[in-house]
Coordinates of C-alpha atoms and ligand atoms in Angstrom, one line a residue:
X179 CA 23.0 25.6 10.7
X180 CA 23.7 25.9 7.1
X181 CA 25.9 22.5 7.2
X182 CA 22.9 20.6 8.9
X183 CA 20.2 22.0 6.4
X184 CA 22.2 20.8 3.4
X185 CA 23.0 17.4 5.2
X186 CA 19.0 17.1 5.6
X187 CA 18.6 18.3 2.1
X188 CA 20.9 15.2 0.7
X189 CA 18.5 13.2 3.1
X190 CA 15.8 14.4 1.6
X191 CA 16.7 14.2 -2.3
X192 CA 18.1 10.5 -1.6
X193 CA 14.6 9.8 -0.6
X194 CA 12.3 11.4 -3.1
X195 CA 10.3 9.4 -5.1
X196 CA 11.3 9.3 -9.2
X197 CA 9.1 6.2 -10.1
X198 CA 10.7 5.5 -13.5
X199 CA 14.2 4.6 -11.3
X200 CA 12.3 1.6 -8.9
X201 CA 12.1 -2.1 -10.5
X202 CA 9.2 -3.6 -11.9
X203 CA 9.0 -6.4 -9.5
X204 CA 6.2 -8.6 -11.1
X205 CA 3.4 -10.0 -9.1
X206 CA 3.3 -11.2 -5.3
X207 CA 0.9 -11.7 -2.4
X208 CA 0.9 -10.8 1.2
X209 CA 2.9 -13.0 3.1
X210 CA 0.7 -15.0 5.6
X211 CA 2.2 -17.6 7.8
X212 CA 0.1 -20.2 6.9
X213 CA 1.4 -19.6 3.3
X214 CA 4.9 -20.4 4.4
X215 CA 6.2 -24.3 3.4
X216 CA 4.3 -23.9 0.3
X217 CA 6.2 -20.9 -0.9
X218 CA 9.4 -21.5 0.5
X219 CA 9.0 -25.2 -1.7
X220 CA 8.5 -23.3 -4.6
X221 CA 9.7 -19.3 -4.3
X222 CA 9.3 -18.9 -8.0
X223 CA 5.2 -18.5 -7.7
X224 CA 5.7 -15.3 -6.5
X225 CA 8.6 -12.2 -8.0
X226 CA 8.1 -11.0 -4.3
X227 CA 6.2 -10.8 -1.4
X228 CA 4.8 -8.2 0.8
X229 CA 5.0 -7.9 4.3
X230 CA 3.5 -6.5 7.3
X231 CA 6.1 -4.5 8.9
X232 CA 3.8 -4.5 12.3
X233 CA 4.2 -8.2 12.2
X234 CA 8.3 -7.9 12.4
X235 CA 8.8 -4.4 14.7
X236 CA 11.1 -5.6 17.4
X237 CA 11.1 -9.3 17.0
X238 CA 11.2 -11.9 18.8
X239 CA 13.5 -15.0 18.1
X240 CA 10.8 -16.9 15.9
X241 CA 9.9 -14.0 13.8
X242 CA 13.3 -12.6 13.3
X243 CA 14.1 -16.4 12.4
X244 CA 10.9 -15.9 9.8
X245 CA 12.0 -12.9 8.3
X246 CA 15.5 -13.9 7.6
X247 CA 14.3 -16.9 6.3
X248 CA 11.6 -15.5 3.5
X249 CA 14.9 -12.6 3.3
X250 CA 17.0 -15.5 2.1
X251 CA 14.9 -16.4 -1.0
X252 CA 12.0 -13.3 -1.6
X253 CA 12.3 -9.6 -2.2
X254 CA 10.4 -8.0 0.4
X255 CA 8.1 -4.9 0.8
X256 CA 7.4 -3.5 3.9
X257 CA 3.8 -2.5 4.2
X258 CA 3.2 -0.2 7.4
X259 CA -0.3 -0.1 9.3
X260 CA 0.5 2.1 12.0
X261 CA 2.6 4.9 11.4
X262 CA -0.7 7.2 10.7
X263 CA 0.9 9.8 8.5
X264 CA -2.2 11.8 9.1
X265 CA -2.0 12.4 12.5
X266 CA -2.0 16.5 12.9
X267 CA 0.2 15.6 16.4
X268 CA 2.6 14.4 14.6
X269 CA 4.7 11.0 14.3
X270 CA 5.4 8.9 17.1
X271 CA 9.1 8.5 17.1
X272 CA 9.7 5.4 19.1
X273 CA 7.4 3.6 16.3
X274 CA 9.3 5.8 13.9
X275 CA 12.7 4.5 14.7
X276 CA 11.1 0.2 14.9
X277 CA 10.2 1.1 11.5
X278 CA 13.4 2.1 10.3
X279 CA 15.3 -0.8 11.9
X280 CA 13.1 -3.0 10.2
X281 CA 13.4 -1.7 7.1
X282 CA 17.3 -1.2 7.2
X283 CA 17.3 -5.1 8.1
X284 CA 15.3 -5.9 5.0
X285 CA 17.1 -3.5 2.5
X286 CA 13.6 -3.1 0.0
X287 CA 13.3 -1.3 -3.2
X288 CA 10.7 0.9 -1.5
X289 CA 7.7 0.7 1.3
X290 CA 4.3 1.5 1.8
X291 CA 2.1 3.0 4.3
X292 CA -2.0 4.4 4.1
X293 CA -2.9 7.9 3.5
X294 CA -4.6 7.4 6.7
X295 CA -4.3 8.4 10.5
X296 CA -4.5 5.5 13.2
X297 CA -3.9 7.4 16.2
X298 CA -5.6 10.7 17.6
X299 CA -4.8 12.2 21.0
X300 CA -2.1 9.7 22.1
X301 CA -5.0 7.4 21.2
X302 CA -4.5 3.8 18.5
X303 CA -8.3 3.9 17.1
X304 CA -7.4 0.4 16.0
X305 CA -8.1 0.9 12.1
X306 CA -7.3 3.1 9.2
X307 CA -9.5 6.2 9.6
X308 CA -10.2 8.3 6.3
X309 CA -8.8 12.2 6.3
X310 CA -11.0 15.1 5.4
X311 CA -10.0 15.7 1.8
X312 CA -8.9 19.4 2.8
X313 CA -5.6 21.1 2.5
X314 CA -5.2 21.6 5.6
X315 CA -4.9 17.4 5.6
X316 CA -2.3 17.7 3.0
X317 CA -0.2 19.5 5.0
X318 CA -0.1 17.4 7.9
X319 CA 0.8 14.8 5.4
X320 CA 3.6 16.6 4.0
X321 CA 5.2 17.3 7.2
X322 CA 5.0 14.0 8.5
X323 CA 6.0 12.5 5.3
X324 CA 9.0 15.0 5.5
X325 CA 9.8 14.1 8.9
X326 CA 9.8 10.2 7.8
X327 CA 12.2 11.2 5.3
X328 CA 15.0 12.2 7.5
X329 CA 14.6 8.9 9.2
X330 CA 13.7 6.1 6.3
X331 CA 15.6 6.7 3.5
X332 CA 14.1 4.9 1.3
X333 CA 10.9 5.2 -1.7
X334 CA 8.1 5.6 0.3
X335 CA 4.5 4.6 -1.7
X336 CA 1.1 5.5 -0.3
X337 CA -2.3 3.7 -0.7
X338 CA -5.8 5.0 -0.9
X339 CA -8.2 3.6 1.7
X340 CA -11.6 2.7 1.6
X341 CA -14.3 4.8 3.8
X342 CA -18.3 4.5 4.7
X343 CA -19.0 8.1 4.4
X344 CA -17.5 11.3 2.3
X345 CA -15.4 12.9 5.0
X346 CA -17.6 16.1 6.1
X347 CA -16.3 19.8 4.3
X348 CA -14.3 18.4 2.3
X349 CA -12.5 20.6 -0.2
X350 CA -11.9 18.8 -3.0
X351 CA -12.6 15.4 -4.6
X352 CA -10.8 11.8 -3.3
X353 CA -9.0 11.7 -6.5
X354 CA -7.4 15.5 -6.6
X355 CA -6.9 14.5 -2.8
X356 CA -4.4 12.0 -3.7
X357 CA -3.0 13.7 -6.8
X358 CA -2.3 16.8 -4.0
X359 CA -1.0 14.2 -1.6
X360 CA 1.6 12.2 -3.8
X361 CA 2.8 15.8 -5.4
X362 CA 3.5 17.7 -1.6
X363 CA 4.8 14.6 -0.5
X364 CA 6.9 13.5 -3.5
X365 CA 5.8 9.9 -3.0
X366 CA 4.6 7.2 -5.5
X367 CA 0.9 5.6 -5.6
X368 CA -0.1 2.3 -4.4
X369 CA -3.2 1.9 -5.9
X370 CA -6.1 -0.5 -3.6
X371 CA -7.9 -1.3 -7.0
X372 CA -10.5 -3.2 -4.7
X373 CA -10.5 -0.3 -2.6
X374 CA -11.5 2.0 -5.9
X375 CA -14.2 -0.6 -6.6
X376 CA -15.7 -0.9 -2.9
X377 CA -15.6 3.4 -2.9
X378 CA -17.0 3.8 -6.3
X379 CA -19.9 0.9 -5.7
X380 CA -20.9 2.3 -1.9
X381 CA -20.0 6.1 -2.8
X382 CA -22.1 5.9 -6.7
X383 CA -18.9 7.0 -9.2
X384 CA -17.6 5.8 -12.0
X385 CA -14.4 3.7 -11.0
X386 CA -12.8 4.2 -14.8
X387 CA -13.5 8.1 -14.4
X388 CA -11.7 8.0 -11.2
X389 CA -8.8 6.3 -12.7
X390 CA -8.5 9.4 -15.5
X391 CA -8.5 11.7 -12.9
X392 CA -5.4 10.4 -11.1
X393 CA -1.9 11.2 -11.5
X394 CA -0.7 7.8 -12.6
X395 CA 2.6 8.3 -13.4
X396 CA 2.9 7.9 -10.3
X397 CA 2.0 4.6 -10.0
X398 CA 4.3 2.2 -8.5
X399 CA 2.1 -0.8 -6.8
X400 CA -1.2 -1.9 -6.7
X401 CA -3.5 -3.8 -4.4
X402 CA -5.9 -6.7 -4.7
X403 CA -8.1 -8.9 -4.0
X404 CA -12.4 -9.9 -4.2
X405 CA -14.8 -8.0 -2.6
X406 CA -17.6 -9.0 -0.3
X407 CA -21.4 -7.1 -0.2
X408 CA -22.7 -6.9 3.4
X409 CA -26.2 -5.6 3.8
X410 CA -26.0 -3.7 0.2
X411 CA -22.4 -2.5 1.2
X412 CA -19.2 -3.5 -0.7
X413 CA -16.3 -4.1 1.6
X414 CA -13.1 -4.9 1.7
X415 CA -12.9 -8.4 3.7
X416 CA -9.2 -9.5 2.3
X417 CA -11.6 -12.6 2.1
X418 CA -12.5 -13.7 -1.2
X419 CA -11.5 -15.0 -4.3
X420 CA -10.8 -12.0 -6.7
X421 CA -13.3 -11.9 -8.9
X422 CA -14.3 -10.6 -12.8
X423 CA -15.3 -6.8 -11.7
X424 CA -12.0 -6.6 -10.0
X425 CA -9.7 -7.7 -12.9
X426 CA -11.5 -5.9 -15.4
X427 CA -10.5 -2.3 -12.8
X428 CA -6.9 -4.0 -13.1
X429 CA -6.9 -4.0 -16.7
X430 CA -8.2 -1.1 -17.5
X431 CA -5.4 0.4 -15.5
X432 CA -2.7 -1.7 -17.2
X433 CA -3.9 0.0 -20.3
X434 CA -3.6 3.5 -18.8
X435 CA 0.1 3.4 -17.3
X436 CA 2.7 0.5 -16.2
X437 CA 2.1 -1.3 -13.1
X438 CA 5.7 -2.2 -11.4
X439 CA 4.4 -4.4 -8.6
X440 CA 0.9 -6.6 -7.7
X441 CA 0.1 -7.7 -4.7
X442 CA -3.0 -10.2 -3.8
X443 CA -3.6 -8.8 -0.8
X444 CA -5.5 -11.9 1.2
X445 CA -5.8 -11.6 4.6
X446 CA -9.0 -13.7 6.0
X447 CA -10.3 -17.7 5.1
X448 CA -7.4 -18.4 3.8
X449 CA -7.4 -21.0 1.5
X450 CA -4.1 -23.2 0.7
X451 CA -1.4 -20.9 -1.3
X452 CA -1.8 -23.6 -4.4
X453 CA -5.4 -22.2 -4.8
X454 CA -4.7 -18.1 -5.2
X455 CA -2.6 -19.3 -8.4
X456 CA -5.1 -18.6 -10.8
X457 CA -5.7 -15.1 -9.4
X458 CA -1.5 -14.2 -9.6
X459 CA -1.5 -15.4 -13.0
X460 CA -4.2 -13.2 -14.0
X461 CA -3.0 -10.6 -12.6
X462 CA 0.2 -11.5 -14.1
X463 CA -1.0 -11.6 -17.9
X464 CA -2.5 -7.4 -16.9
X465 CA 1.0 -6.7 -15.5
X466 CA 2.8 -7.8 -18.4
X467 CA 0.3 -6.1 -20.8
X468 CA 0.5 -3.1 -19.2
X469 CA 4.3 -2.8 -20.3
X470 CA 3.4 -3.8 -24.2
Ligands
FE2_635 FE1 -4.6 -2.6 0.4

């Protein structure tokens, strides 16, 4: 027994996050298929790309042939949707083990997933459903996080989500939430600065007080993209241009703490790759700043 627990131990340490060992990667987007001859004519407009490891669990031919293909000239980050680390039941081990061979095959720097749950009761709700901000929801996280551990043994970084109402009794605030999170769990941040801007808009904070509460040396990734307002709401479509109020979020981080990775995270009315340019490049000229 002792044997085993030290073996799981090694696991474990080989796993925990120590953010000033990952690479600072640059700035990427989200791969989308419609995206693909452009980049693959010119790989240099992006230091890597993100992927969506849901897209790639137990391939077929074409998408294996895909993946290998962006393998061959990308560094790629595998961004999870469905593992729902905050599911009190537990994880669900057959998805568990897809994950793992994915990520084995792709060999990344680190990964990401949503402090999130996506499955209650044996049941997919079909989205990224908010936790209370409770202890008792840290907890389930660090468990789950732990048991992904002995699996994936690889940096794991978790993102904040977006959510229409302040989950009822909660404990504490969202930003000591994540700051309890990323310490029981040991993992690094991947910050949704959209996400920040669509809660602190629809939920009346001040997104630059919210930054100074979080732990950001912790900060590994971030997230972005524009926002949309529906009927007085901000949300977070993945469908627009990233705009002014967005950028100035981004560099007010960049001037708080180093930002090792970017992505442009565009997911609806896609426009041709050749036209999200100007946004990387921005985005760029914060990354670089931030490490001045
Ligand atoms: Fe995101």
């Amino acid at each position: 027994v002792a044997a085993t627990a030290a073996a799981v131990a090694v696991v474990v340490a080989a796993a925990v996050i120590e953010v000033k060992d990952l690479p600072r990667l640059g700035v990427g987007c989200g791969f989308r298929p419609p995206f693909r001859s452009e980049l693959l004519l010119d790989p240099s407009a992006v230091d890597f790309l993100e992927i969506t490891a849901d897209h790639y669990l137990d391939a077929g031919p074409a998408k294996q042939r895909e993946l290998e293909a962006l393998a061959r000239h990308f560094v790629l980050i595998p961004h999870g949707l469905r593992l729902s680390l905050g599911s009190a039941e537990g994880i669900d081990e057959a998805y568990l083990r897809s994950l793992a061979r994915l990520i084995e095959t792709v060999d990344p720097p680190f990964w990401s997933e949503h402090i999130a749950y996506t499955r209650a009761g044996g049941f997919e709700i079909g989205h990224l459903t908010p936790l209370p901000w409770t202890h008792e929801a840290v907890e389930v996280l660090r468990r789950n996080v732990f048991r992904v551990r002995q699996i994936i043994d690889r940096p794991l970084i978790l993102e904040n989500i977006t959510y229409d109402f302040v989950p009822p009794n909660a404990e504490m605030n969202e930003a000591d939430f994540l700051n309890e999170v990323l310490e029981a769990t040991d993992t690094g941040l991947l910050l949704d600065v959209t996400n920040v801007f669509c809660n602190s808009r629809n939920h009346g904070f001040d997104p630059l007080d919210f930054l100074d509460r979080l732990r950001l040396d912790r900060l590994v990734q971030i997230h972005f993209v524009g926002v949309e307002e529906l009927n007085g709401r901000f949300v977070d479509s993945h469908a627009r241009p990233t705009g002014p109020e967005i950028f100035n979020l981004i560099d007010a981080l960049a001037e708080r703490t180093p930002i090792r990775a970017a992505t442009l995270e565009r997911d609806e009315e896609l426009p041709r790759f050749a036209e999200l340019r100007p946004e990387l490049e921005r985005a760029r000229a914060a990354v670089a700043r931030s490490w001045s």
